PDB file of C-alpha atoms in Angstrom:
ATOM      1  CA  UNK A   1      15.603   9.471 -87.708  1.00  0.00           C
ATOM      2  CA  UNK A   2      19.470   8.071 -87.392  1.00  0.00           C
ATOM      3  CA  UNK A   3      19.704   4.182 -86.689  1.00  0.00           C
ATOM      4  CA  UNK A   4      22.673   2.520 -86.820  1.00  0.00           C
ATOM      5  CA  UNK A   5      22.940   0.157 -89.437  1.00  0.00           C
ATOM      6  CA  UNK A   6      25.376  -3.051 -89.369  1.00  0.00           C
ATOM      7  CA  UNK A   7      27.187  -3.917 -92.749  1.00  0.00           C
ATOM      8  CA  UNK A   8      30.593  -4.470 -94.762  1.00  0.00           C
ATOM      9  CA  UNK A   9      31.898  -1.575 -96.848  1.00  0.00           C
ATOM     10  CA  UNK A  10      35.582  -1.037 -98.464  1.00  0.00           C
ATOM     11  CA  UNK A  11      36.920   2.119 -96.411  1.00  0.00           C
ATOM     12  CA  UNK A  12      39.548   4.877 -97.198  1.00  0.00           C
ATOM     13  CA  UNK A  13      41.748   5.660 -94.305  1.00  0.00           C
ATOM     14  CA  UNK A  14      41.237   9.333 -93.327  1.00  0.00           C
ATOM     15  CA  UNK A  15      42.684  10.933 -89.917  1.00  0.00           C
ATOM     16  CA  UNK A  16      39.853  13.522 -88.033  1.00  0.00           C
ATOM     17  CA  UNK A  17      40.695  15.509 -84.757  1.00  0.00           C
ATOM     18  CA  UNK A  18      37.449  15.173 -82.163  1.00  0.00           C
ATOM     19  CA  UNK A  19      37.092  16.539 -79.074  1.00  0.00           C
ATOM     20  CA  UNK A  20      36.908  14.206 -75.869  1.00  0.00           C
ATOM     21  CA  UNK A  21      33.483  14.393 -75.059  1.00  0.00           C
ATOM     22  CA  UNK A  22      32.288  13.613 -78.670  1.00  0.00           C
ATOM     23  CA  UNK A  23      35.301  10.383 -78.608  1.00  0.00           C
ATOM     24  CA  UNK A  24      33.328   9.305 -75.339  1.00  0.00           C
ATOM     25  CA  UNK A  25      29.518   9.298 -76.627  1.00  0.00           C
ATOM     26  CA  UNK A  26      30.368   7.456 -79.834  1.00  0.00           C
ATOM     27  CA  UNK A  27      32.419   4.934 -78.248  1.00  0.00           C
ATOM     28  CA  UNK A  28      29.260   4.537 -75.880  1.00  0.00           C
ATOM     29  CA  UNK A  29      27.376   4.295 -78.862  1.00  0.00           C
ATOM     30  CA  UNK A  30      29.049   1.670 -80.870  1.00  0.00           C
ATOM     31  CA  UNK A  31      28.758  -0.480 -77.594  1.00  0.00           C
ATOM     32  CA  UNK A  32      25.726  -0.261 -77.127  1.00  0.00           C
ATOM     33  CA  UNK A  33      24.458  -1.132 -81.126  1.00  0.00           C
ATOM     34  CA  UNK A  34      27.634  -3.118 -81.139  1.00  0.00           C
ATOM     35  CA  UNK A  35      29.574  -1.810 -84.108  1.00  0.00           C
ATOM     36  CA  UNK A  36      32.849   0.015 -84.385  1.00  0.00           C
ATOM     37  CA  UNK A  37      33.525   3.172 -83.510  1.00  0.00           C
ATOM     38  CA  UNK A  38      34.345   3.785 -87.600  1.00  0.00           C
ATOM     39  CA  UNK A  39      30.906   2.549 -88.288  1.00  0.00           C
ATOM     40  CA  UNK A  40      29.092   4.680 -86.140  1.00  0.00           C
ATOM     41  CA  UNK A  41      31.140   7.716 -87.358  1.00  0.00           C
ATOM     42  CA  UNK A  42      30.619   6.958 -91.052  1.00  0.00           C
ATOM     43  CA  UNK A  43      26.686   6.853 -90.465  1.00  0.00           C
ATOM     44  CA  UNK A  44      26.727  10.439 -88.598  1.00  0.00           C
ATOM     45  CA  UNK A  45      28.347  11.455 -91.979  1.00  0.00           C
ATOM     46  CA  UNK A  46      26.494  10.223 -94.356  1.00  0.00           C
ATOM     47  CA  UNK A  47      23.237  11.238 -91.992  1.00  0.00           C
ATOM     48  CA  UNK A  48      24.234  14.564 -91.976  1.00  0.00           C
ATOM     49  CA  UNK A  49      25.456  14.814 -95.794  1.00  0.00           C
ATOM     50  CA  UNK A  50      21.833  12.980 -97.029  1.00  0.00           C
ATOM     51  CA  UNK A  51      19.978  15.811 -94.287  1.00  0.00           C
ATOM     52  CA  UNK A  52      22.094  19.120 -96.192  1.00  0.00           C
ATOM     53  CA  UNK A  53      20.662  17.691 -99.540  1.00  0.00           C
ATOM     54  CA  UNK A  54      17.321  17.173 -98.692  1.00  0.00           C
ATOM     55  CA  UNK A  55      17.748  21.056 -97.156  1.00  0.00           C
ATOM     56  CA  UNK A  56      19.044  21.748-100.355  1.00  0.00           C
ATOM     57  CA  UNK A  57      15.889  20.731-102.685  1.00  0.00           C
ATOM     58  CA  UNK A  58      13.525  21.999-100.154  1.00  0.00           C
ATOM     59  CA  UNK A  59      14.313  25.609-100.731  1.00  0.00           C
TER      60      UNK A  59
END
């Protein structure tokens, strides 16, 4: 299960196109757990990237 976590990392700057509606549900997001909109958007990634592995070693 995703939960957002709150903490200090050193970032790379990296530009990403998104459409509207997904802009508008992480904003919401990040106010509601009350972390950036960066944070919230690093944690989907790293969600996603740790769910393809464990994909990966279950076949």
């Amino acid at each position: 299960m995703f939960k957002v976590k709150k903490e200090e990392v050193k970032y790379v700057v990296k530009s990403v196109r998104m459409t509207e509606d997904m802009i508008t549900r992480i904003q919401e997001l990040a106010g509601i757990h009350g972390v950036s909109f960066n944070n919230i958007v690093v944690q989907c990634i790293e969600y996603a990237l740790d769910d393809m592995k464990n994909a990966d070693s279950d076949s």
